[in-house]
XYZ file of C-alpha atoms in Angstrom:
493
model
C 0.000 0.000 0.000
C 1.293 3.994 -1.106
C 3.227 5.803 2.415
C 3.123 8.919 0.800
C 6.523 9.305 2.288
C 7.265 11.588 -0.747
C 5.603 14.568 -1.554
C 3.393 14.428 -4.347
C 0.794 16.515 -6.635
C -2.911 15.759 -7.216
C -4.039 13.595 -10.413
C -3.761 15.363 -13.520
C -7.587 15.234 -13.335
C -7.700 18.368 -10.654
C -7.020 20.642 -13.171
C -10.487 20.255 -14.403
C -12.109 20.550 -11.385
C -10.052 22.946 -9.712
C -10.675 25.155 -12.861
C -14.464 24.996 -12.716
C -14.206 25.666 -9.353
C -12.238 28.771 -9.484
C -14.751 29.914 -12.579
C -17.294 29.610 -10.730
C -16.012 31.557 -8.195
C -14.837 34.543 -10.201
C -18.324 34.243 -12.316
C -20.028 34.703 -9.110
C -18.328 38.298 -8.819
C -18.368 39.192 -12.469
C -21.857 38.790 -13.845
C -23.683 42.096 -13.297
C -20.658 43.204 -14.899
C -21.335 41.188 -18.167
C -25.087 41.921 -17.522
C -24.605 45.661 -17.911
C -22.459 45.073 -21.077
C -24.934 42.966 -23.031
C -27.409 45.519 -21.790
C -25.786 49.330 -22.565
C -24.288 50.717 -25.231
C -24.151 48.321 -28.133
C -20.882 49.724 -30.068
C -18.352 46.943 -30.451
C -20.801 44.692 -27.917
C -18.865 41.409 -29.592
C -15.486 43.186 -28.818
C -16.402 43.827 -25.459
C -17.417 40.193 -24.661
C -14.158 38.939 -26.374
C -12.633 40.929 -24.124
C -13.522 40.223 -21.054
C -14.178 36.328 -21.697
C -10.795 36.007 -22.861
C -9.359 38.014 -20.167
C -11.356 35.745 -17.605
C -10.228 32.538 -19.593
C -6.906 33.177 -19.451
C -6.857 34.279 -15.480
C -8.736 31.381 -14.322
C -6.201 28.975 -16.088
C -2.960 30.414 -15.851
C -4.517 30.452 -11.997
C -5.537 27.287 -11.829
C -2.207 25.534 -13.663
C -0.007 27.744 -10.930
C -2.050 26.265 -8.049
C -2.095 22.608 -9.535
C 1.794 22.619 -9.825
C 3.088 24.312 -6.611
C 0.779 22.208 -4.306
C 2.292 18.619 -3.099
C 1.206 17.010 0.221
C 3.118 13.865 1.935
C 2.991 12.580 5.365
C 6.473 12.489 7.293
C 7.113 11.455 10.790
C 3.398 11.509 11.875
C 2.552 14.501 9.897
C 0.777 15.558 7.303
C 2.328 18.425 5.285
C 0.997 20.277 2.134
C 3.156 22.739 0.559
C 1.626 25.128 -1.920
C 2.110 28.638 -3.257
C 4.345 30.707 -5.988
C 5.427 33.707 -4.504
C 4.239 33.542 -1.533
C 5.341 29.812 -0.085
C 2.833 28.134 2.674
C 3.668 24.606 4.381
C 0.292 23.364 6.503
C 1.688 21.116 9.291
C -1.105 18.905 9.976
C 0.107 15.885 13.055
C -2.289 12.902 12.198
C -3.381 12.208 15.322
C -5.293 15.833 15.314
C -7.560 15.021 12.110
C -10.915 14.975 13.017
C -12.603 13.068 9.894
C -11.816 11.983 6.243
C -14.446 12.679 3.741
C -14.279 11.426 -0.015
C -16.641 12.805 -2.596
C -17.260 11.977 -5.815
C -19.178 13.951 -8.344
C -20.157 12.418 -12.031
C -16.654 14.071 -13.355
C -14.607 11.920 -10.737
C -16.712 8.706 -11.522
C -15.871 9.105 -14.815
C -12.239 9.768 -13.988
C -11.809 7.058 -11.639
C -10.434 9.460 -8.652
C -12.009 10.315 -5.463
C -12.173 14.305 -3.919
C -10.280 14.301 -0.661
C -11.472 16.839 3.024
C -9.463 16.157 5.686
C -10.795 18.053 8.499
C -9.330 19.255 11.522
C -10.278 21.378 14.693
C -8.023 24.436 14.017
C -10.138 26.486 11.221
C -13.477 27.837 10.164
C -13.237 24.993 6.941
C -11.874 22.172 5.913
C -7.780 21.584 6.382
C -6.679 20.321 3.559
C -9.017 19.876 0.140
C -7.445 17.589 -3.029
C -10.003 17.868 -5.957
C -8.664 14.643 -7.623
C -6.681 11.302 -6.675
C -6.804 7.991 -7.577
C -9.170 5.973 -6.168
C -6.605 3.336 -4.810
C -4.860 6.783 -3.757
C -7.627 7.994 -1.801
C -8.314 4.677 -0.475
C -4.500 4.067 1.022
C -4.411 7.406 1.988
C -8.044 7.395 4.023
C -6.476 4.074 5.782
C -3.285 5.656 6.870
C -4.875 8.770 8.539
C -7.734 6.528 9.790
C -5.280 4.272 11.509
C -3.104 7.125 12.806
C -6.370 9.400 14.367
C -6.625 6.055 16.487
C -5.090 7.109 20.102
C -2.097 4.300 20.951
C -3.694 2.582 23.753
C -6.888 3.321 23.640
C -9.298 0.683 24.218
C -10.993 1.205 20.368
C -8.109 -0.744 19.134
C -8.538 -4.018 21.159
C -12.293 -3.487 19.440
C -10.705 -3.331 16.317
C -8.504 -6.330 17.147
C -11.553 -8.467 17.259
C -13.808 -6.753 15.211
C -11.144 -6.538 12.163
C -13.079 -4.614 9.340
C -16.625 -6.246 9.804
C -19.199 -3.440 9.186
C -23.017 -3.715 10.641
C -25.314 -1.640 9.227
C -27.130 0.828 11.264
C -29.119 2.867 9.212
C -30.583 3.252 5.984
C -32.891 5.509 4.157
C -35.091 3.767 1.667
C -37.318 5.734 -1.073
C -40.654 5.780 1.092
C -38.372 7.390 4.264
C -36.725 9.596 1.862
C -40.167 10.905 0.584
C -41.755 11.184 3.768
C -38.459 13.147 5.233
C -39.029 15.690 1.935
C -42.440 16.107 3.272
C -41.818 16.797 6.342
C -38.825 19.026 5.998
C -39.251 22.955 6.731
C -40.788 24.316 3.867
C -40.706 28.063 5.586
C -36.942 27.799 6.188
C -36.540 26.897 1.917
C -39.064 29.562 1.108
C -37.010 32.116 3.762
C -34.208 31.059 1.563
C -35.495 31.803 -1.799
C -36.325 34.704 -1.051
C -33.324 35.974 0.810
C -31.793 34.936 -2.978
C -33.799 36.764 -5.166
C -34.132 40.016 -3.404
C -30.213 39.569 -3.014
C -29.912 38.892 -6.593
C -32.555 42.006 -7.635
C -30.651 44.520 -5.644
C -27.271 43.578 -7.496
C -29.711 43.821 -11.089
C -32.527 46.436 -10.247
C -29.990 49.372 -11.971
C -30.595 46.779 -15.657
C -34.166 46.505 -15.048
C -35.424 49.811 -16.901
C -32.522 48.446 -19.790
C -34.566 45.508 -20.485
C -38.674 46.564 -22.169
C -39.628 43.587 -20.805
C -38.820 43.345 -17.673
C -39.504 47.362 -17.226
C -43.342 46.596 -18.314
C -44.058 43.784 -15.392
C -42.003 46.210 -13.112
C -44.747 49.201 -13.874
C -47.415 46.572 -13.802
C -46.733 45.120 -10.325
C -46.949 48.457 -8.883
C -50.731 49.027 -10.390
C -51.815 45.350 -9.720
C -54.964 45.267 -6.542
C -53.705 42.467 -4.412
C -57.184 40.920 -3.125
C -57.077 38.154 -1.196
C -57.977 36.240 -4.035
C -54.455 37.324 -5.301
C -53.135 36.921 -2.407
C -54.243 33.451 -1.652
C -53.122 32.120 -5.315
C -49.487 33.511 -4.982
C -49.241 32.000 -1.039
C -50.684 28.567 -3.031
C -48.502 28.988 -5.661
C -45.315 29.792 -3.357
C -46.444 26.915 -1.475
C -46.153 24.133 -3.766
C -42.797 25.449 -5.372
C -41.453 25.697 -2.104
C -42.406 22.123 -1.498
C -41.258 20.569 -4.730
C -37.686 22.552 -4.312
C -37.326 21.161 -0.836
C -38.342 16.987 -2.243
C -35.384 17.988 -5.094
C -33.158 19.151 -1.997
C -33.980 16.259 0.345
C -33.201 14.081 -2.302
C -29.790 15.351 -3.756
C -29.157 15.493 0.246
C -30.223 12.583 1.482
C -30.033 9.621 -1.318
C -29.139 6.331 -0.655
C -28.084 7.083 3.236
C -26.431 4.466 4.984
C -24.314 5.087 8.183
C -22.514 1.023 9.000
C -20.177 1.194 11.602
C -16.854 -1.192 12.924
C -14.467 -0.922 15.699
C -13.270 1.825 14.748
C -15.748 4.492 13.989
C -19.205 5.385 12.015
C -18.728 5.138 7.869
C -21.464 7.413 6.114
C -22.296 7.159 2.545
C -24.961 9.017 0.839
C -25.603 11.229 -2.841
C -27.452 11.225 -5.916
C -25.385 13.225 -8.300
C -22.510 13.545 -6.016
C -21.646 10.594 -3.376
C -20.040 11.372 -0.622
C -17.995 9.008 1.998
C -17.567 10.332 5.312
C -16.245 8.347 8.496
C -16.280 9.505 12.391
C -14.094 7.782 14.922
C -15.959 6.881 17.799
C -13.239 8.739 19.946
C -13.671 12.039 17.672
C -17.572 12.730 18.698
C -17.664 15.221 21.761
C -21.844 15.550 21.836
C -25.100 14.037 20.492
C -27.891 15.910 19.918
C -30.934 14.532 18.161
C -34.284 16.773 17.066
C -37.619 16.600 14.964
C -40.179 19.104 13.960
C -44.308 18.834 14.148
C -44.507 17.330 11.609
C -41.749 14.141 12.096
C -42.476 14.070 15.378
C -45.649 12.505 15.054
C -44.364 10.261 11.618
C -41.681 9.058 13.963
C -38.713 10.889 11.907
C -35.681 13.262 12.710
C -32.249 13.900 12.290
C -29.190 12.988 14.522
C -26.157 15.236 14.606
C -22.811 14.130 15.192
C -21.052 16.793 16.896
C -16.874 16.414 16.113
C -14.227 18.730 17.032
C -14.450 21.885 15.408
C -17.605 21.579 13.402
C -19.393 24.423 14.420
C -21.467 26.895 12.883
C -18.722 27.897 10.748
C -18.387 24.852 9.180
C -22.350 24.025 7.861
C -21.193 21.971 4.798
C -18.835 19.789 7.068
C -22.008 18.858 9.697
C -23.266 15.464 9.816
C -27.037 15.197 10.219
C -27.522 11.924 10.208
C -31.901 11.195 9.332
C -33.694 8.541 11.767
C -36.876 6.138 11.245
C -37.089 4.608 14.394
C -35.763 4.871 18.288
C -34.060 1.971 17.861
C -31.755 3.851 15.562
C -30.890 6.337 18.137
C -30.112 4.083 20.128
C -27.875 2.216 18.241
C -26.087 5.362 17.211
C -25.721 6.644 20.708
C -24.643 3.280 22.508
C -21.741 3.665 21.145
C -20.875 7.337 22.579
C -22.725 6.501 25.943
C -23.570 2.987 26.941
C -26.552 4.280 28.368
C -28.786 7.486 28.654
C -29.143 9.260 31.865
C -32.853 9.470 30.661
C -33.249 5.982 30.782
C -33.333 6.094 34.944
C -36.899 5.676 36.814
C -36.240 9.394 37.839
C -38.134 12.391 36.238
C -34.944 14.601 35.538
C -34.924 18.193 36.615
C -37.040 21.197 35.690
C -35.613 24.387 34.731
C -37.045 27.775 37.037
C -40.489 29.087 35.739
C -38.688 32.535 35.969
C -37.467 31.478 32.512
C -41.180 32.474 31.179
C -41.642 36.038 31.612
C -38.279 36.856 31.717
C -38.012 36.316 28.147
C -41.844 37.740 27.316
C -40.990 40.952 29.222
C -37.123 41.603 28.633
C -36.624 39.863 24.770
C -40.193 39.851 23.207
C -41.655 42.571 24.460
C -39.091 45.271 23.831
C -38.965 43.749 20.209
C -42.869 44.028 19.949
C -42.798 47.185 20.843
C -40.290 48.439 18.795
C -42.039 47.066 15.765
C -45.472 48.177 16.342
C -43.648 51.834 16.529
C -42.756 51.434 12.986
C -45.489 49.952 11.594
C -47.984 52.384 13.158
C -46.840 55.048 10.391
C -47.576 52.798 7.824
C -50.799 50.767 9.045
C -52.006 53.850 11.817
C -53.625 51.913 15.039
C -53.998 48.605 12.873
C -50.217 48.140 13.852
C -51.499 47.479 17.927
C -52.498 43.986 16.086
C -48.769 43.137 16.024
C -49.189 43.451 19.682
C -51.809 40.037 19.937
C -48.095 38.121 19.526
C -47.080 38.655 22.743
C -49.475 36.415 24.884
C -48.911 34.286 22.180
C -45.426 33.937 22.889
C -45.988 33.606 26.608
C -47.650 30.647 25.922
C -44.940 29.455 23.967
C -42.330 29.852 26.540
C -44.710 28.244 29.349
C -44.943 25.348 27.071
C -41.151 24.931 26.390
C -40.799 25.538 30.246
C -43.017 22.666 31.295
C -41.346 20.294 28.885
C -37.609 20.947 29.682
C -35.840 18.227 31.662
C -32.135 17.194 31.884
C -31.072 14.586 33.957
C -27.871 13.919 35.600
C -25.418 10.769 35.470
C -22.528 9.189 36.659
C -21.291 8.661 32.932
C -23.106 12.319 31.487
C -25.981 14.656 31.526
C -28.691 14.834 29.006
C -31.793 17.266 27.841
C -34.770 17.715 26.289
C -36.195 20.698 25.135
C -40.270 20.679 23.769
C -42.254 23.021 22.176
C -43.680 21.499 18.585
C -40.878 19.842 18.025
C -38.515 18.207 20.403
C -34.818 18.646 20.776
C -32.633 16.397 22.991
C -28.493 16.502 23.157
C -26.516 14.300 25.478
C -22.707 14.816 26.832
C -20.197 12.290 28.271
C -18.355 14.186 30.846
C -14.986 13.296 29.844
C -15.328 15.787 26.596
C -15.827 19.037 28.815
C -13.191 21.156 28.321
C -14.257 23.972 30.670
C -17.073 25.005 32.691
C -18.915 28.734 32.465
C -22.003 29.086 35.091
C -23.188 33.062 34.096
C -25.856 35.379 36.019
C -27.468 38.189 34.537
C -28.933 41.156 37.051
C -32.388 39.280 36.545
C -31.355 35.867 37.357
C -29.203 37.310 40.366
C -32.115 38.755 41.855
C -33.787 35.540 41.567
C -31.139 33.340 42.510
C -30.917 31.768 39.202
C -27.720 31.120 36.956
C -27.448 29.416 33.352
C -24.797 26.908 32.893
C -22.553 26.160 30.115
C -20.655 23.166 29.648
C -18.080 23.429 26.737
C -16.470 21.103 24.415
C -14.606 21.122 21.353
C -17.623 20.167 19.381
C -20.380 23.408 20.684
C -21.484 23.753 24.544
C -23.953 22.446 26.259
C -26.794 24.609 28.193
C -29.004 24.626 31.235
C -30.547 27.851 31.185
C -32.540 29.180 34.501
C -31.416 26.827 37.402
C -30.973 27.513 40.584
C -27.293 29.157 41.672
C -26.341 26.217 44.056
C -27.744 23.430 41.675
C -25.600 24.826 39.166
C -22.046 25.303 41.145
C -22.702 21.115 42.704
C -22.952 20.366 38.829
C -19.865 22.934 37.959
C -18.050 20.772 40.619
C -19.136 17.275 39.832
C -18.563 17.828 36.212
C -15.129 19.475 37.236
C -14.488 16.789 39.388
C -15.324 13.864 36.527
C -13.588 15.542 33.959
C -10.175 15.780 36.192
C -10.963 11.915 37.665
C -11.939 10.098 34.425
C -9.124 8.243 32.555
C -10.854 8.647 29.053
C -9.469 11.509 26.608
C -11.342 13.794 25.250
C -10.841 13.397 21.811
């Protein structure tokens, strides 16, 4: 099998995809640019597109052929290092016992090619370490194995499971066509329609000066503004809106979610899933600092949700990196989280603990409130004393917060702590107490007066929160975490 022990360059291959990468890029910037050039003055128009395709051309390759040739990677003496640059030199020192995960992705160009795209993925930055956009397939395979191997502490008890285990995979998960329909279904429709329109109005500000270039488009523009939106208008574009919304979030779910299968051996989780692009992704057991588990209304009651993994470093900088990992049945969950905690804290005859009821009207008279009021200000010049209506959302959201207050409960364990949060949905996260790094118990003036304090429990993967205890509850959990943390023999990571 390849060492890598010298340093070498990417398959001849990356030059394609590193150049539609980088033109896709530099497109991204450019295109009002072209816009307004097709669209004003129309002397030498052909010249002018020459021009500036050429230009563009030329930049992206002589870019992309500079970047191809002055980047090698090799792993020497237990690290991983990728030189790359021209002018400017850069050497990334990466030691292989810090990589969090090892992702391979391959898009119809790399099936085609043979080769495999390459993330390793570390907890130092806001993205992804170290990116190669084309290697063998053997390559990528060897080279997955030796980092695998060498994220594997010396030692640690995972490797007398992968003694016996060997590379026997069980299969813990797997998302058929009827669970891939109903988790389309059932997926937020408002959050895809938020983010449709958060594109276009982005897009129309960057076009609205070309608008009055274009007849066309001028004409509906001067329509719209003379058009009587009834409700019978209104109703068909909410309808309409509606079922575009939902047939753009089935395409998403399934160029997401195709063909999901997590299997996992002795050594960690292996995750395989795409449609046009598959994608390989594996998690060392050791590697996960938190588990956290939720559903909306709507899977809730079809018995559906999604299960996040929560590595090192995969934060919210680092969205396209997140596992979310979609569930049938509780007896996946459970087969997903024996392996991080042999058993839930939940799972005891007690009830768990309720957080103070202080938490309700703290938050409908110092957060929603304020923000209610605020609004109805500025509508009131536009709608007069129809804005007070705004108003009606504020017993609405007391509600809310009672009802998320009489569902919270976290329990505490010898081997972690665990919560879940209810309003329509449910949320639940769990913690082993060896991956706390530190410990943060804060008081605002409100929950001072009260006695109150919300505690934070930090890893390397996101923090955990109890929000509106008591003071003393949470300094004997500060100190019992503090104290298992310091007493355990496990690593973190």
């Amino acid at each position: 099998m390849k060492t890598f022990d010298q340093p070498q360059r990417q398959s001849a291959f990356a030059v394609f995809m590193m150049f539609f990468h980088i033109f896709r890029v530099v497109i991204g910037q450019v295109w009002p640019v072209a816009i307004g050039l097709f669209f004003g003055k129309k002397e030498n128009i052909g010249m002018k597109f020459l021009i500036l395709g050429g230009g563009l051309v030329l930049f992206i390759l002589i870019k992309t052929l500079l970047d191809y040739w002055f980047m090698k990677f090799s792993i020497q003496q237990g690290q991983l290092l990728v030189r790359k640059g021209l002018f400017t030199k850069k050497t990334v020192t990466i030691p292989l016992e810090r990589i969090q995960a090892v992702h391979l992705e391959q898009s119809l160009l790399h099936t085609l090619t043979k080769t495999y795209k390459v993330l390793i993925d570390t907890a130092g930055t806001d993205e992804e370490e170290l990116k190669i956009y084309a290697i063998a397939a053997e390559d990528a395979t060897a080279l997955r194995h030796i980092l695998l191997n060498a994220m594997q502490p010396r030692g640690d008890a995972q490797q007398a499971i992968t003694a016996t285990t060997g590379s026997n995979y069980e299969t813990v998960s797997k998302l058929n066509i009827g669970g891939l329909l109903k988790l389309s279904l059932s997926a937020n429709h408002l959050e895809t329609m938020g983010i449709i329109a958060a594109f276009v109005i982005g897009k129309y500000e960057d076009i609205k000066p070309l608008i009055h270039k274009i007849p066309l488009l001028k004409e509906l523009e001067s329509y719209s503004d003379t058009v009587q939106f009834t409700w019978t208008v209104i109703a068909s574009l909410v309808i309409i809106s509606l079922l575009i919304t939902i047939l753009i979030s089935i395409v998403r779910t399934f160029l997401r979610f195709y063909d999901y299968t997590v299997r996992k051996d002795g050594k960690g989780f292996h995750i395989r899933w795409g449609l046009l692009q598959i994608k390989q992704k594996m998690i060392p057991f050791n590697k996960i600092q938190m588990v956290s588990w939720r559903s909306n209304f709507i899977r809730r009651l079809i018995g559906m949700g999604l299960l996040h993994l929560k590595i090192a470093g995969q934060d919210k900088e680092k969205i396209k990196l997140r596992l979310e990992l979609p569930i049938t049945s509780p007896e996946q969950v459970t087969a997903i989280i024996q392996t991080y905690q042999s058993s839930l804290p939940a799972q005891d005859e007690s009830e768990g603990y309720q957080i103070h009821r202080s938490y309700i009207f703290q938050r409908a008279f110092f957060i929603t409130l304020p923000f209610l009021l605020v609004l109805t200000t500025g509508a009131y010049f536009v709608w007069k004393w129809n804005a007070l209506l705004i108003l009606l959302w504020w017993p609405l959201s007391m509600l809310k917060n009672w009802w998320y207050w009489n569902n919270f409960r976290f329990w505490i364990a010898d081997t972690g702590v665990q919560r879940y949060a209810s309003t329509f949905g449910k949320n639940e996260m769990l913690l082993n107490w060896n991956n706390i790094q530190y410990v943060q118990l804060r008081q605002s003036l409100f929950q001072k007066k009260k006695g109150l304090a919300t505690l934070f429990l930090h890893t390397a993967g996101g923090r955990f929160e109890l929000p509106f205890i008591r003071y003393e509850q949470g300094l004997q959990i500060s100190n019992y975490a503090l104290y298992k943390t310091a007493s355990t023999q496990q690593n973190w990571m």
